[in-house]
Amino acid sequence: MYKGPALIEFPRIGNTMQGYISVSENDTLPFEVNRVYWTYYTPESIRRGGHAHYELEQILVAVAGKIIVETEMPGGLKERFILESPSVGLLLPKFCWHVMQYTHSSVQMCIANIAYEERDYIRDYNEFIKLPFAEK
Ligand code: T46
């Protein structure tokens, strides 16, 4: 079986009086970080994503607002996650089909293991569901 998506709790330093810092360094992440990107001002009616990746692994964090993430792994396991805390991330492993919907003010930070490469995307759902259901 492929490893499925998983929630990650980041440390939360601070208090309600002074605010918080969350932090992560390479030794506490499941991969080495090679790219960080972020998305914002997505209209609430829009569903982004709709793809999987061959090599990309990443952690999605709603640093502001709320993100609904629907995932599907090869073999058909479907899950739904709600991200609404800046100290919680969602680890998306390779071969994980994902679709995201955002509240308008939300900001999504993505911490990724590889640089952007269009060839790494599986954008055709029919191609995705043909992926072998085996350990990768
Ligand atoms: C993903 C989800 C969570 C770049 O040029 N460099 C980049 O690093 C990225 C991420 C995107 N782009 C370009 C490629 C497209 O022309 O930005 C445009 C929009 O990308 P896309 O339609 O893939 O955006 P999303 O929000 O559907 O997906 C993004 C990531 O691309 C994807 O890897 O997993 O966020």
PDB file of C-alpha atoms and ligand atoms in Angstrom, residues 35-39 42 47-53 56 58 60 92 96 98 100 102 108 110 114-118 120-121 123, ligand 1:
ATOM      1  CA  ARG A  35      10.819  24.703  -2.259  1.00  0.00           C
ATOM      2  CA  VAL A  36       8.244  26.751  -0.404  1.00  0.00           C
ATOM      3  CA  TYR A  37       5.301  28.310  -2.248  1.00  0.00           C
ATOM      4  CA  TRP A  38       2.062  29.847  -1.096  1.00  0.00           C
ATOM      5  CA  THR A  39      -1.359  30.518  -2.561  1.00  0.00           C
ATOM      6  CA  THR A  42      -8.523  32.022  -4.151  1.00  0.00           C
ATOM      7  CA  ARG A  47     -11.430  24.113  -6.368  1.00  0.00           C
ATOM      8  CA  ARG A  48      -7.674  24.019  -6.975  1.00  0.00           C
ATOM      9  CA  GLY A  49      -5.421  21.020  -7.357  1.00  0.00           C
ATOM     10  CA  GLY A  50      -7.021  18.086  -9.104  1.00  0.00           C
ATOM     11  CA  HIS A  51      -3.746  16.275  -9.609  1.00  0.00           C
ATOM     12  CA  ALA A  52      -1.201  13.940  -8.019  1.00  0.00           C
ATOM     13  CA  HIS A  53       2.591  13.881  -8.225  1.00  0.00           C
ATOM     14  CA  LEU A  56       6.604  15.610  -4.975  1.00  0.00           C
ATOM     15  CA  GLN A  58       4.681  18.310   0.517  1.00  0.00           C
ATOM     16  CA  LEU A  60       0.165  22.062   3.307  1.00  0.00           C
ATOM     17  CA  LEU A  92       0.657  14.783   1.099  1.00  0.00           C
ATOM     18  CA  CYS A  96      -1.852  11.393  -3.576  1.00  0.00           C
ATOM     19  CA  HIS A  98      -5.711  16.191  -3.979  1.00  0.00           C
ATOM     20  CA  MET A 100      -8.417  22.017  -2.248  1.00  0.00           C
ATOM     21  CA  TYR A 102     -10.302  27.791   0.413  1.00  0.00           C
ATOM     22  CA  GLN A 108      -1.887  28.193   2.047  1.00  0.00           C
ATOM     23  CA  CYS A 110       3.299  24.501   0.900  1.00  0.00           C
ATOM     24  CA  ILE A 114      11.514  19.181  -4.926  1.00  0.00           C
ATOM     25  CA  ALA A 115      11.612  22.166  -7.269  1.00  0.00           C
ATOM     26  CA  TYR A 116       8.677  22.882  -9.606  1.00  0.00           C
ATOM     27  CA  GLU A 117       8.578  20.482 -12.519  1.00  0.00           C
ATOM     28  CA  GLU A 118       5.484  20.227 -14.706  1.00  0.00           C
ATOM     29  CA  ASP A 120       5.975  15.593 -12.127  1.00  0.00           C
ATOM     30  CA  TYR A 121       2.201  16.254 -12.319  1.00  0.00           C
ATOM     31  CA  ARG A 123      -3.314  15.915 -14.071  1.00  0.00           C
TER      32      ARG A 123
HETATM   33  C1  T46 B   1      -0.015  21.304  -5.489  1.00  0.00           C
HETATM   34  C2  T46 B   1      -1.009  22.226  -4.873  1.00  0.00           C
HETATM   35  C3  T46 B   1      -1.186  22.032  -3.400  1.00  0.00           C
HETATM   36  C4  T46 B   1       4.993  27.507 -10.896  1.00  0.00           C
HETATM   37  O1  T46 B   1       5.455  28.085 -11.897  1.00  0.00           O
HETATM   38  N1  T46 B   1       5.849  27.168  -9.875  1.00  0.00           N
HETATM   39  C5  T46 B   1       5.398  26.534  -8.754  1.00  0.00           C
HETATM   40  O2  T46 B   1       6.212  26.232  -7.839  1.00  0.00           O
HETATM   41  C6  T46 B   1       3.996  26.233  -8.661  1.00  0.00           C
HETATM   42  C7  T46 B   1       3.462  25.521  -7.421  1.00  0.00           C
HETATM   43  C8  T46 B   1       3.179  26.571  -9.687  1.00  0.00           C
HETATM   44  N2  T46 B   1       3.684  27.214 -10.776  1.00  0.00           N
HETATM   45  C9  T46 B   1       2.743  27.610 -11.865  1.00  0.00           C
HETATM   46  C10 T46 B   1       2.201  26.447 -12.684  1.00  0.00           C
HETATM   47  C11 T46 B   1       0.871  26.973 -13.156  1.00  0.00           C
HETATM   48  O3  T46 B   1       1.048  27.731 -14.348  1.00  0.00           O
HETATM   49  O4  T46 B   1       1.616  28.231 -11.282  1.00  0.00           O
HETATM   50  C12 T46 B   1       0.448  27.936 -12.046  1.00  0.00           C
HETATM   51  C13 T46 B   1      -0.671  27.379 -11.167  1.00  0.00           C
HETATM   52  O5  T46 B   1      -0.297  26.053 -10.748  1.00  0.00           O
HETATM   53  P1  T46 B   1      -1.407  24.933 -10.450  1.00  0.00           P
HETATM   54  O6  T46 B   1      -2.547  25.077 -11.373  1.00  0.00           O
HETATM   55  O7  T46 B   1      -0.706  23.618 -10.389  1.00  0.00           O
HETATM   56  O8  T46 B   1      -1.893  25.384  -8.974  1.00  0.00           O
HETATM   57  P2  T46 B   1      -2.693  24.540  -7.877  1.00  0.00           P
HETATM   58  O9  T46 B   1      -3.028  25.501  -6.789  1.00  0.00           O
HETATM   59  O10 T46 B   1      -3.779  23.751  -8.487  1.00  0.00           O
HETATM   60  O11 T46 B   1      -1.601  23.469  -7.318  1.00  0.00           O
HETATM   61  C14 T46 B   1      -0.519  23.910  -6.523  1.00  0.00           C
HETATM   62  C15 T46 B   1       0.760  23.191  -6.952  1.00  0.00           C
HETATM   63  O12 T46 B   1       1.029  23.454  -8.340  1.00  0.00           O
HETATM   64  C16 T46 B   1       0.647  21.698  -6.755  1.00  0.00           C
HETATM   65  O13 T46 B   1       1.911  21.086  -6.889  1.00  0.00           O
HETATM   66  O14 T46 B   1       0.155  20.184  -5.057  1.00  0.00           O
HETATM   67  O15 T46 B   1      -0.788  23.619  -5.152  1.00  0.00           O
END
